[in-house]
CSV table of C-alpha atoms in Angstrom, one decimal:
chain,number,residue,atom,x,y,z
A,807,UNK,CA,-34.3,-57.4,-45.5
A,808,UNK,CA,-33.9,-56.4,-42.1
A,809,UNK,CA,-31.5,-53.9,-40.5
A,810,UNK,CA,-29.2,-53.9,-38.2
A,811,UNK,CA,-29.5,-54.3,-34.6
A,812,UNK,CA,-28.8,-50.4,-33.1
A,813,UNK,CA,-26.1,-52.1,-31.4
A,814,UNK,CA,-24.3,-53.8,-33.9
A,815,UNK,CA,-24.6,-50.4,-36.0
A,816,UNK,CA,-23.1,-48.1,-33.5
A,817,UNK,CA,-20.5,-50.8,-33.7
A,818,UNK,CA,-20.3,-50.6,-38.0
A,819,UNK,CA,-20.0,-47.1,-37.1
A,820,UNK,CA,-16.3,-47.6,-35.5
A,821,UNK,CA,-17.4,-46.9,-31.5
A,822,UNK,CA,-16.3,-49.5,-28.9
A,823,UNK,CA,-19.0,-51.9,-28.5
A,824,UNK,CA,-18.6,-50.9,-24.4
A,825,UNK,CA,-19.2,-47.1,-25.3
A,826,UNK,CA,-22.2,-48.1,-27.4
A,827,UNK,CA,-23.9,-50.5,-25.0
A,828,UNK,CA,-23.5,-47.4,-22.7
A,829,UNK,CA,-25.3,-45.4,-24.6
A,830,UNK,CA,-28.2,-47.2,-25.3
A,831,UNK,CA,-28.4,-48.3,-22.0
A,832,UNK,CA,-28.5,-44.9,-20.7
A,833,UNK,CA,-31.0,-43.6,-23.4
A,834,UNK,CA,-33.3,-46.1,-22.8
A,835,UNK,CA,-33.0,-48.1,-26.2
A,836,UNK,CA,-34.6,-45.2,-27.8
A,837,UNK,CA,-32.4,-45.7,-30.9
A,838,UNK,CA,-29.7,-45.0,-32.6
A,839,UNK,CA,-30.2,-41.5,-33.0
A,840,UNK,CA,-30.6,-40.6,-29.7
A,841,UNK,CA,-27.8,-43.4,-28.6
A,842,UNK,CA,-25.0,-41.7,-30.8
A,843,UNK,CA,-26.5,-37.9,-29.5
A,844,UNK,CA,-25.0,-39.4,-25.4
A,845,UNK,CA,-22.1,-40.8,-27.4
A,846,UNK,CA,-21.5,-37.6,-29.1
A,847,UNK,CA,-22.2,-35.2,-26.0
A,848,UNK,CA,-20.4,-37.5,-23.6
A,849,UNK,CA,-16.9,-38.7,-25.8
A,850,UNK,CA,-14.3,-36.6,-23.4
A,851,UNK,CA,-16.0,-37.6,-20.3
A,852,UNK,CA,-13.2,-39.3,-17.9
A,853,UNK,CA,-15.3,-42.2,-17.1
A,854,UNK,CA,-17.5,-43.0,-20.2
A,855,UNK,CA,-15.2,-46.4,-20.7
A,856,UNK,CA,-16.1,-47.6,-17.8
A,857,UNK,CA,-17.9,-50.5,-18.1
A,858,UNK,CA,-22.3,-50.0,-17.5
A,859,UNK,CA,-23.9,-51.7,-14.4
A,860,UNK,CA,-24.9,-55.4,-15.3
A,861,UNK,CA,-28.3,-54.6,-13.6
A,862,UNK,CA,-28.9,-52.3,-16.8
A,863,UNK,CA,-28.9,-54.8,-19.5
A,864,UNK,CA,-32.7,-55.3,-19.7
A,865,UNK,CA,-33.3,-51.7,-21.1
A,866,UNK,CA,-32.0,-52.8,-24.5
A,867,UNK,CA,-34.2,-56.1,-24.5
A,868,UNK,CA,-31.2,-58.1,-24.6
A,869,UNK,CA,-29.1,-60.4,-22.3
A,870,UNK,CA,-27.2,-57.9,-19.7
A,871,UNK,CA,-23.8,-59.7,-21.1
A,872,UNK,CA,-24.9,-58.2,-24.2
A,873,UNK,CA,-24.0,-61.2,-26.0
A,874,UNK,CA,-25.4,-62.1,-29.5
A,875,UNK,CA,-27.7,-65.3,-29.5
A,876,UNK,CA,-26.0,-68.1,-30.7
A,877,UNK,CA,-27.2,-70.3,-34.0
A,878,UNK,CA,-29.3,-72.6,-31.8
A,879,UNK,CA,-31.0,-70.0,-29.9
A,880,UNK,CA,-34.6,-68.8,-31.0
A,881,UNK,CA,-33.7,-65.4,-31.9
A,882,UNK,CA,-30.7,-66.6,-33.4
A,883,UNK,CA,-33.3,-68.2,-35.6
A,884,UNK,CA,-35.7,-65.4,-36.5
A,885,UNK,CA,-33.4,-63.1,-37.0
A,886,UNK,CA,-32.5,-62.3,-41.0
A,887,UNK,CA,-29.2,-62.1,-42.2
A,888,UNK,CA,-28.3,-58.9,-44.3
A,889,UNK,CA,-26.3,-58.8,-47.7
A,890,UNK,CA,-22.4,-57.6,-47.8
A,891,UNK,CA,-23.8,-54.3,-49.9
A,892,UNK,CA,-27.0,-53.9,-47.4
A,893,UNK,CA,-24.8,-53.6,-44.6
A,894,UNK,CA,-22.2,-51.6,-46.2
A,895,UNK,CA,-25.5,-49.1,-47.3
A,896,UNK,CA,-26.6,-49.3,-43.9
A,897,UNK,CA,-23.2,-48.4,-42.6
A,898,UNK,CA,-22.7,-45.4,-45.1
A,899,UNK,CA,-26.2,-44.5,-43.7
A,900,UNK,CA,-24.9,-44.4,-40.0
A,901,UNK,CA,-22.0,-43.1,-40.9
A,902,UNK,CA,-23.7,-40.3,-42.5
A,903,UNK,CA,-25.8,-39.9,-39.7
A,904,UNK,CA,-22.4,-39.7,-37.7
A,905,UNK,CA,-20.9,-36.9,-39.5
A,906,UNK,CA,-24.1,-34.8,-39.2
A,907,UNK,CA,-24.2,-35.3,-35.6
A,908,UNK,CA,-20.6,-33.5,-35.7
A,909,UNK,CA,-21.6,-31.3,-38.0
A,910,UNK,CA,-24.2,-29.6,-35.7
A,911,UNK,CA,-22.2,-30.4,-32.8
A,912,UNK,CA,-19.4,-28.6,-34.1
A,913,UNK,CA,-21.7,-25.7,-34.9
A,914,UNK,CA,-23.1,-25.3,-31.7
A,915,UNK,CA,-19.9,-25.3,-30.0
A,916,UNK,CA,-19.0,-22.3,-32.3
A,917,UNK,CA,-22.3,-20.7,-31.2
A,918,UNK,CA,-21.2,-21.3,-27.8
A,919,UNK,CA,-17.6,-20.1,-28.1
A,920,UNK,CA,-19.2,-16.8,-29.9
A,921,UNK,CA,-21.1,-16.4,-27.2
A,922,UNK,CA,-18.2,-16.7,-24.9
A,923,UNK,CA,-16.2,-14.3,-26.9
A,924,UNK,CA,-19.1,-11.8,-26.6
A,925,UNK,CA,-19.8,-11.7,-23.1
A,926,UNK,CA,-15.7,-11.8,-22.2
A,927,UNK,CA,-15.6,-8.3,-24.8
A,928,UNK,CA,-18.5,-7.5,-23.2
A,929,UNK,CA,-17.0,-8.0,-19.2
A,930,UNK,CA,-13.4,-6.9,-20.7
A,931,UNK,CA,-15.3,-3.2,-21.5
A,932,UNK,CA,-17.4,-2.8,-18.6
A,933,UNK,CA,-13.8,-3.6,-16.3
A,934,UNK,CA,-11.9,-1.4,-18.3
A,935,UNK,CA,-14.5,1.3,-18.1
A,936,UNK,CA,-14.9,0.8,-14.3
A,937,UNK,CA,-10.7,1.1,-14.2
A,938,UNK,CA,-10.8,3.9,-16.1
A,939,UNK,CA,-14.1,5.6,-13.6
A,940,UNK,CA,-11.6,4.4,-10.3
A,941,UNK,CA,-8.6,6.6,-12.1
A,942,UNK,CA,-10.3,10.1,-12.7
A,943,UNK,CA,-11.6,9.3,-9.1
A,944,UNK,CA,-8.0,8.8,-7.9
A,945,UNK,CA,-7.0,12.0,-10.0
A,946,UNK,CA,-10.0,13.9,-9.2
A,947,UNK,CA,-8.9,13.5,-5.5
A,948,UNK,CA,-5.3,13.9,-5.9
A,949,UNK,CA,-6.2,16.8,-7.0
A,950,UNK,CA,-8.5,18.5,-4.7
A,951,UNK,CA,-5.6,17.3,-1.8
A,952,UNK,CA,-3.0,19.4,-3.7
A,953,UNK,CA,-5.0,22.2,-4.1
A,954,UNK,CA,-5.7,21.7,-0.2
A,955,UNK,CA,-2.3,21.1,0.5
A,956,UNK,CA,-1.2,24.6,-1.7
A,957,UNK,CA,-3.9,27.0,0.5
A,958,UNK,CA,-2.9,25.4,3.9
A,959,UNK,CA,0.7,26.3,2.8
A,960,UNK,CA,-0.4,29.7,1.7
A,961,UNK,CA,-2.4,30.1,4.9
A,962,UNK,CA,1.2,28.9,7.0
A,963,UNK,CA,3.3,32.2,4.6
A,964,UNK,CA,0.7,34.1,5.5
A,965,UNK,CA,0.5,33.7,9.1
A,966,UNK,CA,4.4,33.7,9.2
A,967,UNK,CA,4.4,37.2,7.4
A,968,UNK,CA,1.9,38.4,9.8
A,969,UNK,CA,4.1,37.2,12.6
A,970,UNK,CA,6.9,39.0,11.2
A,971,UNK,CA,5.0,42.3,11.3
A,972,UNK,CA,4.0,42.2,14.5
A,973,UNK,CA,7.2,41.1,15.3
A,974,UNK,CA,8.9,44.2,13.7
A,975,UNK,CA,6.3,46.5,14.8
A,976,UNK,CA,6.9,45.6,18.5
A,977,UNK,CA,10.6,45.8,18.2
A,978,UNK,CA,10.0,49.1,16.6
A,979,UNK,CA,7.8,50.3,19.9
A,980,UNK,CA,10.2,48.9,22.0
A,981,UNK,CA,13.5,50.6,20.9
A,982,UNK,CA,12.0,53.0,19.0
A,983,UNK,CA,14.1,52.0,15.8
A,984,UNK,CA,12.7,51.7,12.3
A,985,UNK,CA,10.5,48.5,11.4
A,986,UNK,CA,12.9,45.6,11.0
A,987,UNK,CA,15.9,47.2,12.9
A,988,UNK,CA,17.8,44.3,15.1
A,989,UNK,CA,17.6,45.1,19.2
A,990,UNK,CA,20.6,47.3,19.7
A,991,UNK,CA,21.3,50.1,22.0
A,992,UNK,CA,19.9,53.5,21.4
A,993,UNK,CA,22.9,55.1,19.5
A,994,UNK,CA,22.5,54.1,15.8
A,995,UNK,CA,25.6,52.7,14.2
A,996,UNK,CA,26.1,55.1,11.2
A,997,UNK,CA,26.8,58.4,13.7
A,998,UNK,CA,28.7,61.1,12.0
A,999,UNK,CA,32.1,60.6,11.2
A,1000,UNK,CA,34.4,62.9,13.1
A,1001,UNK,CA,38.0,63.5,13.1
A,1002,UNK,CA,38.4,63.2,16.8
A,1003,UNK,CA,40.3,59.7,17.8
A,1004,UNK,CA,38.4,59.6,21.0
A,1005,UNK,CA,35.3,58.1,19.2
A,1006,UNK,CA,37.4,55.5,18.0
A,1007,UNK,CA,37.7,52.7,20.7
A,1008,UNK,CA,33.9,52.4,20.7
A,1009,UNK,CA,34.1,51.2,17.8
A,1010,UNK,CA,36.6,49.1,17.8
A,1011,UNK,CA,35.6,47.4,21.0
A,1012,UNK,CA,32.8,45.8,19.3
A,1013,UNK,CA,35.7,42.8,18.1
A,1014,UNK,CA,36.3,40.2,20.0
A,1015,UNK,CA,39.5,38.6,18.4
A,1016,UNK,CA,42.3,40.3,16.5
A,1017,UNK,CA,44.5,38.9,13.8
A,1018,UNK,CA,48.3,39.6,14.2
A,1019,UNK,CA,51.0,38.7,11.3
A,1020,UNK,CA,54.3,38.9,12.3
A,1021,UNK,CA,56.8,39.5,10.2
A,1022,UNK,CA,60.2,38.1,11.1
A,1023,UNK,CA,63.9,38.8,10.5
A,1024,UNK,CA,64.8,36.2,8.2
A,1025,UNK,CA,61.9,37.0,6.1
A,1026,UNK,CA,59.3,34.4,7.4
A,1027,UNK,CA,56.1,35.2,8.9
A,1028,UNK,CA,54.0,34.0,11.9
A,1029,UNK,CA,50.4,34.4,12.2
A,1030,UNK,CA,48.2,34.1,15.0
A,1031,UNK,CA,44.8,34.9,16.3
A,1032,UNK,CA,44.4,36.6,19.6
A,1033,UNK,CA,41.7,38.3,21.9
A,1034,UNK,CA,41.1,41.9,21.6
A,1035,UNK,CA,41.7,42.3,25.1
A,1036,UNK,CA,45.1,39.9,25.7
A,1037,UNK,CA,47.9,42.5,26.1
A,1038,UNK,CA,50.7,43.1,23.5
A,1039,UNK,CA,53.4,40.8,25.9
A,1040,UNK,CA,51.2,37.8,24.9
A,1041,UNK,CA,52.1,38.5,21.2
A,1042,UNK,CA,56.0,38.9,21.9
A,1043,UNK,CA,55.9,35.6,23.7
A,1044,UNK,CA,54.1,33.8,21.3
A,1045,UNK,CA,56.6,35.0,18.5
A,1046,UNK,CA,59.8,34.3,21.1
A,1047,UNK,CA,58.0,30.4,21.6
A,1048,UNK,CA,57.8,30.2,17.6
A,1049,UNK,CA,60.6,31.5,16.0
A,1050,UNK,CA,63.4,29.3,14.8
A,1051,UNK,CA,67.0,29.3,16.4
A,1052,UNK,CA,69.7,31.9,15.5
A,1053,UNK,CA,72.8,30.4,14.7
A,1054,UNK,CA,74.8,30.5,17.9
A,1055,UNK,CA,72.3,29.3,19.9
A,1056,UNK,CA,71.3,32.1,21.1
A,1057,UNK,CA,67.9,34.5,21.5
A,1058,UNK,CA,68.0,37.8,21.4
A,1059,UNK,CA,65.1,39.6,22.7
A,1060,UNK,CA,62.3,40.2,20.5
A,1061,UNK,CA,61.5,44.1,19.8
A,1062,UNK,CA,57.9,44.8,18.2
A,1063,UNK,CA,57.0,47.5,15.3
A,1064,UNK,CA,54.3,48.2,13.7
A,1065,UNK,CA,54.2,48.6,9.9
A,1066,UNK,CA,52.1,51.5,9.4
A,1067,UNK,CA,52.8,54.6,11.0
A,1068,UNK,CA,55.9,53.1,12.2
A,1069,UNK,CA,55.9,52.9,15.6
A,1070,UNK,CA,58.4,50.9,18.9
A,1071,UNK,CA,56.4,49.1,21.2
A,1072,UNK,CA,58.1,50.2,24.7
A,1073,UNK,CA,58.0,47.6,27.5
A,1074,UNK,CA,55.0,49.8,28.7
A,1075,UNK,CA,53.1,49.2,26.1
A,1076,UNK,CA,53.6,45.6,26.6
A,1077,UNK,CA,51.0,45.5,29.0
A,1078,UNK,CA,48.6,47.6,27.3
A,1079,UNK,CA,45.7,45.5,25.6
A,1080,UNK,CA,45.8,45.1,21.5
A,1081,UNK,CA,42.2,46.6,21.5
A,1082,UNK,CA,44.2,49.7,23.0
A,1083,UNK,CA,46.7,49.7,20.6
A,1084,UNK,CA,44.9,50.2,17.9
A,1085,UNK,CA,45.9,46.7,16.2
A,1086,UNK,CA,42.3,45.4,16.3
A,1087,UNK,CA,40.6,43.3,13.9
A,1088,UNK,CA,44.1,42.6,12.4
A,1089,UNK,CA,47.5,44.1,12.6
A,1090,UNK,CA,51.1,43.9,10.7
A,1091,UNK,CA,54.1,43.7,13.2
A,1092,UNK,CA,57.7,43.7,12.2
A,1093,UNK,CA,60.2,41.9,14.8
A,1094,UNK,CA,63.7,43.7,15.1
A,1095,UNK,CA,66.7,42.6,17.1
A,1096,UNK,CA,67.0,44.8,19.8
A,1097,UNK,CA,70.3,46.2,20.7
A,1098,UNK,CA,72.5,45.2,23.6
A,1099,UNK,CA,73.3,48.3,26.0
């Protein structure tokens, strides 16, 4: 008996009869085989249900509709009918055939996607081994500019101390002073201590401000902060301005002692500077009423 058309098998076969006219169009009626290799290669293409040019029908020596002959026609006539079990061998044949096709389609995708996997491990190392070079490059040189930055700062100390030296050694020619002795005038401050009070006021001229407590009657105290060379009658006022009301309503005039040696301030020494009077940097006074002749 005869077989199948290769049509009507890749139809037993389950694919759409559009898909398998395709196919055999395309692979120039070469047969099944080759037929269901374009079916198998091209089942997830977008367009492959789209029906075949017309104009390609007379590559599988048929009608381009495709159509089977009908009973009257002449190859409806010579063409032999097949048994229930031929066809159904014939199908289990195709369908064989069909499973085998996946079969080796299924292992060359896996050769493929091995492949894949290869080169990606194989691009994944040489990346990470490039990014790995580009870090010990970054390091390398982050290094060599913090040794750089380290000498050019030892090179700026060093320069600084040799400034210093010079500096010292010039002050040292210029007043004659020991290296790194400030600019002051020829008489060094530690002179001999001497029991004469004439080589006191020097000293003591060297302060600019004086700090004066003042110690009042009722037991409170003022405190003020004057300069060295304001006389004593600027104190007394300040403590006459500051100190609170007597009861009576009257001021009595204000008469200044000092603490220690105790001593009157006379309206002569009113106009005497502080500096003079020895209450320079800072000074205890004691305010007593003065009696009323």
């Amino acid at each position: 008996m005869a077989e199948l058309t290769a049509l009507e098998s890749l139809i037993e076969m389950g694919f759409p009869r559009g898909r398998a006219e395709k196919a055999l169009a395309l692979t120039g009626n070469q047969g099944i085989e080759a037929a269901m290799d374009w079916l198998m290669e091209h089942e997830d293409d977008p367009d492959v249900d789209e029906p075949l040019d017309t104009s390609l029908g007379h590559i599988l020596g048929r009608e381009p509709t495709f159509s089977e002959p009908g009973p009257g026609s002449a190859a409806g006539e010579g063409k032999p009918i097949l048994s229930e079990e031929e066809r159904q061998e014939q199908t289990k044949r195709m369908l064989e055939l069909v499973a085998q096709k996946h079969r080796e389609r299924e292992e060359r995708e896996e050769r493929e996607a091995l492949e894949r996997e290869r080169q990606r491990r194989r691009q994944g190392q040489e990346l990470s081994a490039a990014r790995q070079r580009l870090q010990e490059d970054e390091m390398r040189r982050a290094a060599e500019e913090r040794r750089r930055e380290k000498a050019e700062e030892l090179a700026a100390r060093q320069r600084v101390r040799e400034k210093i030296e010079r500096d010292k050694a010039e002050r040292a020619k210029k007043y004659g002073g020991s290296v790194g002795s400030r600019p002051s005038p020829p008489a060094p401050e530690p002179a001999p201590v001497s029991s004469s009070p004439s080589q006191e006021p020097p000293t003591k001229r060297e302060y600019d401000q004086c700090r004066i407590q003042v110690r009042l009657p009722d037991g409170t105290s003022l405190t003020q902060t004057f300069r060295a060379r304001e006389q004593l009658a600027a104190v007394r006022l300040y403590v006459e301005l500051h100190r609170g009301e007597e009861p009576g309503g009257g001021q009595d005039p204000v008469q200044l002692l000092s603490g220690f040696p105790r001593r009157a301030f006379s309206e002569a020494d009113m106009e005497r500077p502080l500096q003079e009077l020895g209450l320079v940097p800072s000074a205890v006074l004691i305010v007593a009423k003065k009696c009323p002749s």
